[in-house]
Backbone as numpy.savetxt, mean C-alpha at the origin, in Angstrom:
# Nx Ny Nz CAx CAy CAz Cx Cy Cz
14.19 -27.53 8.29 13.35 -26.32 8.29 14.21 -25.06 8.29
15.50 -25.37 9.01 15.98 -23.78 9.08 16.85 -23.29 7.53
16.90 -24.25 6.84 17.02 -24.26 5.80 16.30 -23.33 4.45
15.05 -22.82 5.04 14.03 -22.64 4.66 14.01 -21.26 3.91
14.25 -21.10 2.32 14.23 -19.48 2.24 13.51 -19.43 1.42
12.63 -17.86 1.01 11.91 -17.27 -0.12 11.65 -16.27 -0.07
12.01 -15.67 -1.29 11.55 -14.26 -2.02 10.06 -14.04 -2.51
9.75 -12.85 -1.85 8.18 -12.59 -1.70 8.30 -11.12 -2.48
7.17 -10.82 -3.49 7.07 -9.50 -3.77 5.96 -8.88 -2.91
6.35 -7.52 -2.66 5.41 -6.88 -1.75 5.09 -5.26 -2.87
3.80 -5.61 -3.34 3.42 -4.99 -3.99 2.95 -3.42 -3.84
2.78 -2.22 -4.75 2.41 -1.02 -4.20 0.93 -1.22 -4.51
-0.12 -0.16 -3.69 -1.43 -0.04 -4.05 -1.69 1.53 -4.35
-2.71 1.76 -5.20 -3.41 2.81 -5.64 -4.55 3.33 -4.51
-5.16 3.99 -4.23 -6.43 4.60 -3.71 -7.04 5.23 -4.76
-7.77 4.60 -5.69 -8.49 5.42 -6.84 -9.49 6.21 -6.95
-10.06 6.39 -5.60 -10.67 7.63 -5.06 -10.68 7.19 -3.47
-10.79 8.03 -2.95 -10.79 8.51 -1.08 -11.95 9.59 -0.72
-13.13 9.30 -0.10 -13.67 10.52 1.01 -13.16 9.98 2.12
-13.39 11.08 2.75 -13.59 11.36 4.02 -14.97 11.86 4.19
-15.80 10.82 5.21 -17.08 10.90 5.92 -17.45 11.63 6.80
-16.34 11.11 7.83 -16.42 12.44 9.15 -15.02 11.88 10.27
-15.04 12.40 11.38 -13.98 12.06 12.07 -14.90 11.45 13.44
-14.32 10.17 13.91 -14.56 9.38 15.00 -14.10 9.63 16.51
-14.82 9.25 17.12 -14.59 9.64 18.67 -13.01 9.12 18.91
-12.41 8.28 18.43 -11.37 7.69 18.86 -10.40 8.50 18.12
-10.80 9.55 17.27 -9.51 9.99 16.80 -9.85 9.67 15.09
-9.99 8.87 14.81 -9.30 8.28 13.88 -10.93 8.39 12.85
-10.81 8.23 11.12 -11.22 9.36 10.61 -12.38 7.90 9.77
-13.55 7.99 9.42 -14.59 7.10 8.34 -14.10 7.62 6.87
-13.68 6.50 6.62 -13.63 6.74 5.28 -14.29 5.65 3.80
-14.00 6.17 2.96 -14.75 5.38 1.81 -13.42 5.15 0.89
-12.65 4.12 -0.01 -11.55 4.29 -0.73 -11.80 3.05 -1.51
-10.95 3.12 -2.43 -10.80 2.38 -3.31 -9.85 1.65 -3.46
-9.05 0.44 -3.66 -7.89 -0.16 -3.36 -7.98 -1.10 -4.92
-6.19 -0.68 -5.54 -5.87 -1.22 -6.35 -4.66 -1.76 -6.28
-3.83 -3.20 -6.61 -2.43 -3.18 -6.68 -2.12 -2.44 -8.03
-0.52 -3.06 -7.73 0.14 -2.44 -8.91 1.16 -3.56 -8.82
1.34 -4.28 -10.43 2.83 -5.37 -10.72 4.30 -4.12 -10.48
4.14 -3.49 -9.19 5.47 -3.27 -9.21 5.70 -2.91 -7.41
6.61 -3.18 -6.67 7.05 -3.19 -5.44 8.10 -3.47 -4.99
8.51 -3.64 -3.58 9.40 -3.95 -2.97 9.66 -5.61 -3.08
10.55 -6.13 -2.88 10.89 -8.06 -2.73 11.53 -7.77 -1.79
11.25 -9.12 -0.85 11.40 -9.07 0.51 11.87 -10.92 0.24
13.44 -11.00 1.32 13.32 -12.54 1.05 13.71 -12.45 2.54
13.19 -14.07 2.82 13.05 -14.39 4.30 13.85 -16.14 4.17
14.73 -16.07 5.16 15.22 -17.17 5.73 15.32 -17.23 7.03
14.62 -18.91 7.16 14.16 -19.39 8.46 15.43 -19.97 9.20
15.02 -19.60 10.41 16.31 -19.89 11.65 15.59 -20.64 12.92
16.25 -21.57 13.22 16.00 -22.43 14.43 15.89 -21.65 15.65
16.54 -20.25 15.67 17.09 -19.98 17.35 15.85 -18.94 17.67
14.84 -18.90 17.13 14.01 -17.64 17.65 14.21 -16.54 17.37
14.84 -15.58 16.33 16.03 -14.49 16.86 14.80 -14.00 15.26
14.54 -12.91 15.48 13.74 -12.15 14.00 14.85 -11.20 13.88
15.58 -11.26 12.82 15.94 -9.99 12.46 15.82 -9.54 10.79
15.85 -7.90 11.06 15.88 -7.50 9.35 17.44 -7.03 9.04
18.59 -7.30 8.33 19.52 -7.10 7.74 19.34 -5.56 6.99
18.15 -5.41 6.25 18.24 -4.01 5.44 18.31 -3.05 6.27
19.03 -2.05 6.62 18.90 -0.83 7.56 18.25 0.44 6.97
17.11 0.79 7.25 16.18 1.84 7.40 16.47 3.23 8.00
16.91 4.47 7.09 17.11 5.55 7.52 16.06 6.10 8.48
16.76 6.31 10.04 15.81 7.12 10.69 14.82 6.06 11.03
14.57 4.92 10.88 13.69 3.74 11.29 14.23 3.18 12.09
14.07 3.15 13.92 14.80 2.03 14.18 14.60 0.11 14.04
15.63 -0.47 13.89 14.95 -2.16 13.56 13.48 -2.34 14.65
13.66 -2.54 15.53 12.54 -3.14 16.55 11.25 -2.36 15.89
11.40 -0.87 15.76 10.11 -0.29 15.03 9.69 -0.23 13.70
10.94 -0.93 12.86 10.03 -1.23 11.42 8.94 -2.42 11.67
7.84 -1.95 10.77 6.37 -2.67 10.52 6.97 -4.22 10.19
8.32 -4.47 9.49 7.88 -5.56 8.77 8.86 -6.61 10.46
9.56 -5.74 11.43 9.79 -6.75 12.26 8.79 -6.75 13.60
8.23 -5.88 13.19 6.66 -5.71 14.56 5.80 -6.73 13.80
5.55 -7.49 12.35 4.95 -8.54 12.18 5.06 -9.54 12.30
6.44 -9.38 12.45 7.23 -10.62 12.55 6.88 -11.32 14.10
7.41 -10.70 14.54 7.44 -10.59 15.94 5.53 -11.16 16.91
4.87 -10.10 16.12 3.85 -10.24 16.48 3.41 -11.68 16.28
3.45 -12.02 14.96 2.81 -13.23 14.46 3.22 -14.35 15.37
4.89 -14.22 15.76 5.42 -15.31 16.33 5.02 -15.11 17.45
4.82 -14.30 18.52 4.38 -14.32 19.70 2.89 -15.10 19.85
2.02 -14.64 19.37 0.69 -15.18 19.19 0.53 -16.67 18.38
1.66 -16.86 17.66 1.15 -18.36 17.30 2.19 -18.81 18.34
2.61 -18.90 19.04 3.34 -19.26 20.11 5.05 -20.07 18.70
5.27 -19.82 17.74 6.19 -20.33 17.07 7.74 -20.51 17.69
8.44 -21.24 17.83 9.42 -21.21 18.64 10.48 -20.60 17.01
10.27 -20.63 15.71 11.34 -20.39 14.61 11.94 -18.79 14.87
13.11 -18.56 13.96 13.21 -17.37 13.79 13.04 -17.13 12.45
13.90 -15.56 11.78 13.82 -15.44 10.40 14.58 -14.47 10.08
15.76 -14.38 9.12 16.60 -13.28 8.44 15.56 -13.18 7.35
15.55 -11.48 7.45 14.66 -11.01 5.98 15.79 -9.83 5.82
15.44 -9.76 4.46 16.40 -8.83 3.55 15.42 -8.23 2.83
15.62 -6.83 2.35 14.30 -6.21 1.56 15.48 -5.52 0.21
14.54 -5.54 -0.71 14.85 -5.02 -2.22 13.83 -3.50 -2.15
14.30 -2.82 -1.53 13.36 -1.44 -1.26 13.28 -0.44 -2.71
12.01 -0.23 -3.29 11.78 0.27 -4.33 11.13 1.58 -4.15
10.01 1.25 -3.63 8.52 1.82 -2.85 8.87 2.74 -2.00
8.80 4.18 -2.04 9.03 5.67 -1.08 8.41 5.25 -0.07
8.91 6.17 1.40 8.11 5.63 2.29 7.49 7.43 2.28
5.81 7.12 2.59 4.96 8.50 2.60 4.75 8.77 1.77
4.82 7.75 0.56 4.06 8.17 -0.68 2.75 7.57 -1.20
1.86 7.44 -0.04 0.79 6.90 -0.28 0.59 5.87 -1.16
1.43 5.15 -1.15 1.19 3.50 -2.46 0.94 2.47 -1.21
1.65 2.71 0.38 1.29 1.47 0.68 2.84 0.45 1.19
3.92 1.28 0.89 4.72 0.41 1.42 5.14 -0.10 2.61
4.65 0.25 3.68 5.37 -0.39 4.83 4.07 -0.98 4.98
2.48 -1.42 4.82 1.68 -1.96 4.96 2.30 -3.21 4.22
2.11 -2.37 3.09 2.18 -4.13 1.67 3.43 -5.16 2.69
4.70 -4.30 2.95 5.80 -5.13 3.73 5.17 -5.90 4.85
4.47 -5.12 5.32 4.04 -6.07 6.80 3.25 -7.13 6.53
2.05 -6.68 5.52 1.53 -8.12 4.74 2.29 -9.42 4.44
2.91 -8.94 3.38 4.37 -9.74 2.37 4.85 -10.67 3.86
5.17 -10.08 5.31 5.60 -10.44 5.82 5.30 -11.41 6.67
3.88 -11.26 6.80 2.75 -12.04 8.03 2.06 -12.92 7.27
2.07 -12.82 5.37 1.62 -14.19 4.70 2.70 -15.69 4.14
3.90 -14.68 4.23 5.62 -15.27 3.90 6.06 -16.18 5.32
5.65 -15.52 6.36 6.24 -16.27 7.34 5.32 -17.75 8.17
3.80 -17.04 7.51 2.87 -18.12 8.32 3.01 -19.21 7.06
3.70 -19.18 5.81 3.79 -20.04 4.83 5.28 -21.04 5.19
6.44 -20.46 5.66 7.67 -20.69 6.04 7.33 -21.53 7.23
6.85 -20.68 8.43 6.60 -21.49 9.50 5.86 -22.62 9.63
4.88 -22.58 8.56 3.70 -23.98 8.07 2.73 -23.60 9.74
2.39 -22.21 9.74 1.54 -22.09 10.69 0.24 -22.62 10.34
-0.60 -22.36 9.28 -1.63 -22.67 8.33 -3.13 -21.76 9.32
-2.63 -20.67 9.45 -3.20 -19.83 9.54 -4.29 -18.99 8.47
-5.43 -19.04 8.40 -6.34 -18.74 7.80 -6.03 -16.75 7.58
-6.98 -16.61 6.47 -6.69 -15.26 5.78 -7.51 -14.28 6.91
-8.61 -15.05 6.88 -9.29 -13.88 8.30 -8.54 -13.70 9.92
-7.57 -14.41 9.89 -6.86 -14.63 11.55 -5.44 -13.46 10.88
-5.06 -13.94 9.44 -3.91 -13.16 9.46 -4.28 -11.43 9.15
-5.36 -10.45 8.69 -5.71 -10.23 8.47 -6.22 -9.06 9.52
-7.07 -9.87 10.52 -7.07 -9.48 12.07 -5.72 -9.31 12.41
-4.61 -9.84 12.36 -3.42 -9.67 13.34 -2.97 -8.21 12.69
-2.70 -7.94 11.68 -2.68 -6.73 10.39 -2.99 -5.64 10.46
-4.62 -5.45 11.08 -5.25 -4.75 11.12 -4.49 -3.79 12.76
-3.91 -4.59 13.23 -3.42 -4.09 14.44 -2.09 -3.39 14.76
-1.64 -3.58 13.61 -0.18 -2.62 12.78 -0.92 -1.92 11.83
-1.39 -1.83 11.16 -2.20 -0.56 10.16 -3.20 -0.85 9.37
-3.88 0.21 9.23 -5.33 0.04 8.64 -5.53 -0.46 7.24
-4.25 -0.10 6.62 -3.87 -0.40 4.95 -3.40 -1.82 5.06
-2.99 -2.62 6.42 -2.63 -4.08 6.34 -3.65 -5.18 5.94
-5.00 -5.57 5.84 -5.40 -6.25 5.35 -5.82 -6.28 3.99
-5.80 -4.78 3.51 -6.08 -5.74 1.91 -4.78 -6.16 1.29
-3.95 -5.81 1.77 -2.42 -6.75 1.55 -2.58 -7.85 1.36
-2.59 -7.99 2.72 -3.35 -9.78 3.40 -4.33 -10.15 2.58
-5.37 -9.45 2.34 -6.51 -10.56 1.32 -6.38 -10.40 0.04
-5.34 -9.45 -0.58 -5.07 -9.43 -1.86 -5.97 -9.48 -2.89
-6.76 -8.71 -2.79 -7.86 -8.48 -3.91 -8.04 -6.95 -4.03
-8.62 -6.13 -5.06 -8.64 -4.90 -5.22 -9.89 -5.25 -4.20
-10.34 -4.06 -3.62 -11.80 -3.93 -2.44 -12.11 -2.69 -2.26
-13.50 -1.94 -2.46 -14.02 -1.09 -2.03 -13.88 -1.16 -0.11
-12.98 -0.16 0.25 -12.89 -0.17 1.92 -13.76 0.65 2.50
-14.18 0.69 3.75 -15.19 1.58 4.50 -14.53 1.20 5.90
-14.92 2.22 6.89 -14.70 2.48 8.07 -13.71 3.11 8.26
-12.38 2.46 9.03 -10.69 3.03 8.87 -10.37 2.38 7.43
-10.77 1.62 6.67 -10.62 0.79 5.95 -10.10 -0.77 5.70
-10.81 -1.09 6.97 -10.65 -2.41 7.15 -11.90 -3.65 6.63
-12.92 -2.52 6.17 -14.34 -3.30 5.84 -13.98 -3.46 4.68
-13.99 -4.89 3.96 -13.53 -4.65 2.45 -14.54 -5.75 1.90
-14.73 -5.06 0.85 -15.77 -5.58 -0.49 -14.80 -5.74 -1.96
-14.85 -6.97 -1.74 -13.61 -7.37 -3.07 -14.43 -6.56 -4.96
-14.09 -6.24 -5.51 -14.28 -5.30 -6.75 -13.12 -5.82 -7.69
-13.89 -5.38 -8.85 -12.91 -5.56 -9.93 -13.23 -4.63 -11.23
-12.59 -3.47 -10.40 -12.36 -2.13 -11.52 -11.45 -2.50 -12.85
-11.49 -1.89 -13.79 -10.53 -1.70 -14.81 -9.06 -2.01 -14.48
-8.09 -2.45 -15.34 -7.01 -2.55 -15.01 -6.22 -1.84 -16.14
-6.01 -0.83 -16.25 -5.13 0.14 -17.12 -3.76 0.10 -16.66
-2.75 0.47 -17.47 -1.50 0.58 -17.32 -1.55 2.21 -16.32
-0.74 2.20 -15.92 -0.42 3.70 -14.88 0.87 3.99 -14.81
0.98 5.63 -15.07 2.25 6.10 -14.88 2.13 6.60 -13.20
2.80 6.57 -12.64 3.07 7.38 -11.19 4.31 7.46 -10.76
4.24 9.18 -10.96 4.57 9.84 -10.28 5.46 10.01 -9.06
6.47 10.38 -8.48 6.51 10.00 -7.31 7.74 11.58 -6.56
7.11 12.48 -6.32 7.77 13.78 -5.86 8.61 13.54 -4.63
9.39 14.26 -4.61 10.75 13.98 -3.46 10.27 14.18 -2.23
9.26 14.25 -1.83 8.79 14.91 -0.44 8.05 13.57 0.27
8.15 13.48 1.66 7.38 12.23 2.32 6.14 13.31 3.28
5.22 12.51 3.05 3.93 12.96 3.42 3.74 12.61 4.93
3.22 13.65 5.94 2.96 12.77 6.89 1.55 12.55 7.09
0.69 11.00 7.59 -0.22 11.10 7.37 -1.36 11.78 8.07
-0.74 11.38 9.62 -1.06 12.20 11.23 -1.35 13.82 10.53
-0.32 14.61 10.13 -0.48 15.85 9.34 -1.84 16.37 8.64
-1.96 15.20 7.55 -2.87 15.60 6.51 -4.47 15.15 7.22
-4.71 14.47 8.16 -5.92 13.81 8.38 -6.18 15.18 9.35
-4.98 16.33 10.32 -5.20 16.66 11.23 -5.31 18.21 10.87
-5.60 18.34 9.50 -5.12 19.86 9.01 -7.13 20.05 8.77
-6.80 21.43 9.95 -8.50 21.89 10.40 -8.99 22.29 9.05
-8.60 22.19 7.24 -8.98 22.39 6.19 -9.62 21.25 5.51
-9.42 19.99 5.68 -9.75 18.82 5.33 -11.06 18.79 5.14
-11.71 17.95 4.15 -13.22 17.75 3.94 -13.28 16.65 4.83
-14.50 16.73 5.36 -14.50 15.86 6.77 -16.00 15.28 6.43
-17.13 15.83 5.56 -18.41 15.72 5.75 -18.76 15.08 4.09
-18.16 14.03 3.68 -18.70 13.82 1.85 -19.77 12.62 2.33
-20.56 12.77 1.74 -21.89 11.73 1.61 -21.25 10.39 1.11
-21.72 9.44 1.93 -21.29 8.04 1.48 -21.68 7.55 0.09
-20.81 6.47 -0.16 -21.31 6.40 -1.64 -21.81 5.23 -1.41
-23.58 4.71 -2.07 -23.90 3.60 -1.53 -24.17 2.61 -2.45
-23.80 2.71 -3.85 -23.66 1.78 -5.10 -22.29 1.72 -5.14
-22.42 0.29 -5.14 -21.04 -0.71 -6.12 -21.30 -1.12 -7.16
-20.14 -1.16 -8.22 -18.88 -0.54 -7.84 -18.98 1.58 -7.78
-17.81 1.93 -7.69 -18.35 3.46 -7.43 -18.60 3.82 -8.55
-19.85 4.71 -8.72 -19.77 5.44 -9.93 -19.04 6.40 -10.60
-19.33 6.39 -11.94 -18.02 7.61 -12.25 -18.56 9.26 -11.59
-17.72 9.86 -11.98 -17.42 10.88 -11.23 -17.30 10.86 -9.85
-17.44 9.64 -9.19 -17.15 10.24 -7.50 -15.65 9.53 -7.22
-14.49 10.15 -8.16 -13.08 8.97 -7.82 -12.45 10.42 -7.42
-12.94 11.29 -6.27 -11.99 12.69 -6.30 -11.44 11.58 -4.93
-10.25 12.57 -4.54 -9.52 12.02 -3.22 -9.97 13.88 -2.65
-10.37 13.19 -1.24 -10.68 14.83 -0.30 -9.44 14.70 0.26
-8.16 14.34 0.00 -6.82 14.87 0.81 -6.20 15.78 -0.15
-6.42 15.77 -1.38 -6.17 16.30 -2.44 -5.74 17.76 -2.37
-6.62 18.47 -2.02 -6.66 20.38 -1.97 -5.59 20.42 -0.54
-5.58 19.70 0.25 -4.60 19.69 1.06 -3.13 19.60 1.33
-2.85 18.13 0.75 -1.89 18.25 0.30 -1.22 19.05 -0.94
-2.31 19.29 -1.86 -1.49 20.27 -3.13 -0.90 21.63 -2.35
-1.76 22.15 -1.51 -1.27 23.32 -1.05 -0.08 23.32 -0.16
-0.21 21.90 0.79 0.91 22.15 2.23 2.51 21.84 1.24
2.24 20.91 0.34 3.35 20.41 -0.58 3.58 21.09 -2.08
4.13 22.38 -2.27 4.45 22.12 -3.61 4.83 21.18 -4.89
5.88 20.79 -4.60 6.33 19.43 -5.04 5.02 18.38 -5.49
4.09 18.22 -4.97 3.02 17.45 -5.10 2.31 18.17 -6.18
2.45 19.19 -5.75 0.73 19.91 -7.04 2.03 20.32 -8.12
3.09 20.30 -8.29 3.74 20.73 -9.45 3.38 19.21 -10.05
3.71 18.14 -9.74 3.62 16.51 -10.38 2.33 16.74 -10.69
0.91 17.05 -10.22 -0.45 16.98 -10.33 -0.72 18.09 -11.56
-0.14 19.10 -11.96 -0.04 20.00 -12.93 0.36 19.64 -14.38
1.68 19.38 -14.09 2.50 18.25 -15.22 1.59 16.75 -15.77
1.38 16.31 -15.10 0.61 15.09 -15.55 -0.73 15.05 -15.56
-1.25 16.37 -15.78 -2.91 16.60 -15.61 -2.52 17.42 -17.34
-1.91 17.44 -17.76 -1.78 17.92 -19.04 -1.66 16.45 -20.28
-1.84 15.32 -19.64 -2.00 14.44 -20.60 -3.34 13.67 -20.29
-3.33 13.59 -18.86 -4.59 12.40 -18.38 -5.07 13.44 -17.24
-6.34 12.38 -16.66 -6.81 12.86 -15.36 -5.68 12.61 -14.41
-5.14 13.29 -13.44 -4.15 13.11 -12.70 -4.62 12.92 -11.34
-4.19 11.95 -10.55 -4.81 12.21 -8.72 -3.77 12.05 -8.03
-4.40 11.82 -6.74 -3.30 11.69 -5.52 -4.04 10.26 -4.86
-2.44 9.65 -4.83 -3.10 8.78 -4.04 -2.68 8.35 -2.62
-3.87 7.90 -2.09 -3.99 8.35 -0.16 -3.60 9.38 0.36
-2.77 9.78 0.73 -2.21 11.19 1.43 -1.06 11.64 1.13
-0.79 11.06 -0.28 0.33 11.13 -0.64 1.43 10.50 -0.64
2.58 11.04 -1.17 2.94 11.96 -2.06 2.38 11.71 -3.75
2.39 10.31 -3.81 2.38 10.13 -5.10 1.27 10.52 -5.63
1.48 10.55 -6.95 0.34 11.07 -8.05 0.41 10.35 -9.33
-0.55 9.82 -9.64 -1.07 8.95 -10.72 -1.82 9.17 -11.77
-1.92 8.10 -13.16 -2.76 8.55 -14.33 -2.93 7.22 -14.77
-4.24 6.99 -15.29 -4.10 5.89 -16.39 -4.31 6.08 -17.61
-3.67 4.78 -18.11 -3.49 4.82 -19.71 -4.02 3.23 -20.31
-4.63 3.71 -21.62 -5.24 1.98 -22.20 -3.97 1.17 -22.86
-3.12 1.76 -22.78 -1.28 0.96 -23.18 -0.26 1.22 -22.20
0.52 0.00 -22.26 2.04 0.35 -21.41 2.64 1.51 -22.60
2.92 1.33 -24.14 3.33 2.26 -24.86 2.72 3.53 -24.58
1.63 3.82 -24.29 0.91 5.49 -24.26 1.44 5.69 -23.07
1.52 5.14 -21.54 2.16 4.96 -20.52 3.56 5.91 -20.39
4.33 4.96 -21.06 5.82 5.15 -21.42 6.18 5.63 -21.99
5.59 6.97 -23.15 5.47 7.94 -24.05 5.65 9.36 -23.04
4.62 9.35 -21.74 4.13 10.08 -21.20 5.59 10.55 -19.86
5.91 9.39 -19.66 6.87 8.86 -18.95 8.23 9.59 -19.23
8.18 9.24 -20.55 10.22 9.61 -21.18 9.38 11.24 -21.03
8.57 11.69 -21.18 8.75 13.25 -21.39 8.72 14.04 -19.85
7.90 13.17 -18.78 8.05 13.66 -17.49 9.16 13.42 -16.67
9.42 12.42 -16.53 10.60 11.85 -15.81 12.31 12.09 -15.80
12.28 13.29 -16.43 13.23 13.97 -17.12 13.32 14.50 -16.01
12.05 15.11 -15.54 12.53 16.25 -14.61 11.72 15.30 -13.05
10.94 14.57 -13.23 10.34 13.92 -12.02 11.00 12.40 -11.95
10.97 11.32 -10.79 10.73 10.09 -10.72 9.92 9.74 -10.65
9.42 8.85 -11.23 8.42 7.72 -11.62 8.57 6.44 -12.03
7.53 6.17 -12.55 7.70 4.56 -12.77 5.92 4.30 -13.36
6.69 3.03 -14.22 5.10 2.73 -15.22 4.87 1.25 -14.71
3.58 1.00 -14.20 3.38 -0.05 -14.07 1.33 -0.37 -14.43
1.39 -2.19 -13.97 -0.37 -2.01 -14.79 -0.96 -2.19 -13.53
-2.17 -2.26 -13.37 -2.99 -2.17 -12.48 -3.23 -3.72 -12.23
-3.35 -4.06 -11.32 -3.79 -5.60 -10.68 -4.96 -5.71 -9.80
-6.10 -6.73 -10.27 -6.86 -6.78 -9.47 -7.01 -7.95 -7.92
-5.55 -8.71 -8.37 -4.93 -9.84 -7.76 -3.75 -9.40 -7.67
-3.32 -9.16 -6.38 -1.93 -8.67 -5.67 -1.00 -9.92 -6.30
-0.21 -9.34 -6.93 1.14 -10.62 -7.20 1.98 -11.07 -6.28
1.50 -10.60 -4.74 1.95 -11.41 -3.87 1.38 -12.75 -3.92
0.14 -12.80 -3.93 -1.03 -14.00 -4.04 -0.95 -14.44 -5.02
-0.69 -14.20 -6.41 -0.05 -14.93 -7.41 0.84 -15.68 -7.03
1.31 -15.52 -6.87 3.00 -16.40 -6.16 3.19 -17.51 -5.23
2.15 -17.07 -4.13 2.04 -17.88 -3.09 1.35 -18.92 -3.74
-0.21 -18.56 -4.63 -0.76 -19.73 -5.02 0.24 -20.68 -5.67
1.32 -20.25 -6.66 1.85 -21.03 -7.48 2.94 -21.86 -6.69
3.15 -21.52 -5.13 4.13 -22.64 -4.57 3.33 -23.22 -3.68
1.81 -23.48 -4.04 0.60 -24.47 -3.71 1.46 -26.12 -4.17
């Protein structure tokens, strides 16, 4: 068993529209969103160890180890399944952190479906899912890997299967904070729920949008630039900003002329996280 290694991709996600409903007694905010992967992310490989010992090898600017997400899953998972294993993980870091795609969620996912597969815990999707939800609100649709209309913090998920267009995004030098943007007394706090699935068109605005364009330059210059070919958004609280296209070529046209002066990256839309691709195929 300690023998035991594999490379896991940990995918980015879209928010293809976001309200905000209202704000909750606990702080923390109702929302309505949309959840898409994307075939492009971080790889994360994990090798299993006999002695108990979790550690991550990649070192994280300004992150200390014990407080990255992907060794608080680690950790977590093993405490609660009572697992006596350990695990060296190494990460292939692609994915900005605070750019609203989702990366230290997708990691903690990648991490809590990679290890209950390694460990042969055989832990069900609703147990891993729940454990997820308790490191961040963006951790279970990781875990259930399906695009899903979310509600509440966004842990209520209704699996969907929107369009899958190729997407250019964006990705401005600035990290978003999210505490910031949920807490800025300008925020739309009051949008009417949307109560047909899937959402209809016209309601894919994000209400963090007017917020962040203003607190971040950098953000609404990317939202300016790429609103001159497609509809352009923001997705979650940022930073990044997105477009779709009916080709990877129209994509990558759009791409060589922005990316000159921005980073980005072209990838297609997934309605099946290619983490879960993967895993099925070492069924």
């Amino acid at each position: 068993m300690a023998a035991a290694r594999l490379t896991l991709p940990s995918p980015a996600k879209l928010n293809l529209m976001l309200h905000i409903l209202g704000r909750r007694e606990d702080g923390y905010h109702e929302l309505q969103t949309l959840f898409q992967f994307l075939d492009y992310g971080d790889d994360i490989t994990f090798a299993v160890r006999d002695d108990g010992v979790i550690r991550l090898h990649t070192e994280f600017a300004g992150v200390p180890h014990d407080s990255n997400l992907i060794v608080r899953a680690a950790k977590m998972l093993q405490q609660q399944s009572g697992c006596a294993l350990g695990i060296d993980i190494w990460i292939d870091k692609v994915l900005p952190m605070g750019g609203g795609i989702g990366g230290g969620s997708s990691n903690a996912a990648t991490t809590l479906l990679g290890l209950n597969h390694l460990w042969q815990l055989g832990w069900d999707e609703d147990r891993l899912a729940a454990l997820g939800l308790s490191l961040g609100a963006d951790v279970p649709v990781f875990v259930r890997g399906h695009a899903a209309f979310a509600e509440g913090v966004g842990e209520k998920l209704t699996p969907v299967d929107p369009e899958e267009p190729w997407y250019l995004v964006l990705v401005p030098q600035v990290s978003v904070s999210t505490a910031e943007i949920f807490s800025d007394p300008l925020l739309t706090r009051n949008t009417p729920p949307i109560k047909v699935r899937p959402v209809p068109e016209g309601n894919s605005r994000n209400d963090c949008l007017p917020v962040v364009a203003r607190r971040y330059p950098e953000v609404r210059n990317a939202l300016d630039l790429l609103g001159k070919f497609t509809e352009a958004k923001l997705t979650g609280t940022g930073s990044c900003v997105f477009g779709g296209f009916p080709s990877k070529a129209e994509a990558d046209k759009v791409s060589a002329l922005l990316t000159e002066t921005l980073s980005g990256f072209v990838a297609k839309g997934s309605n099946v996280s290619m983490l879960h691709r993967k895993l099925q195929s070492l069924l």
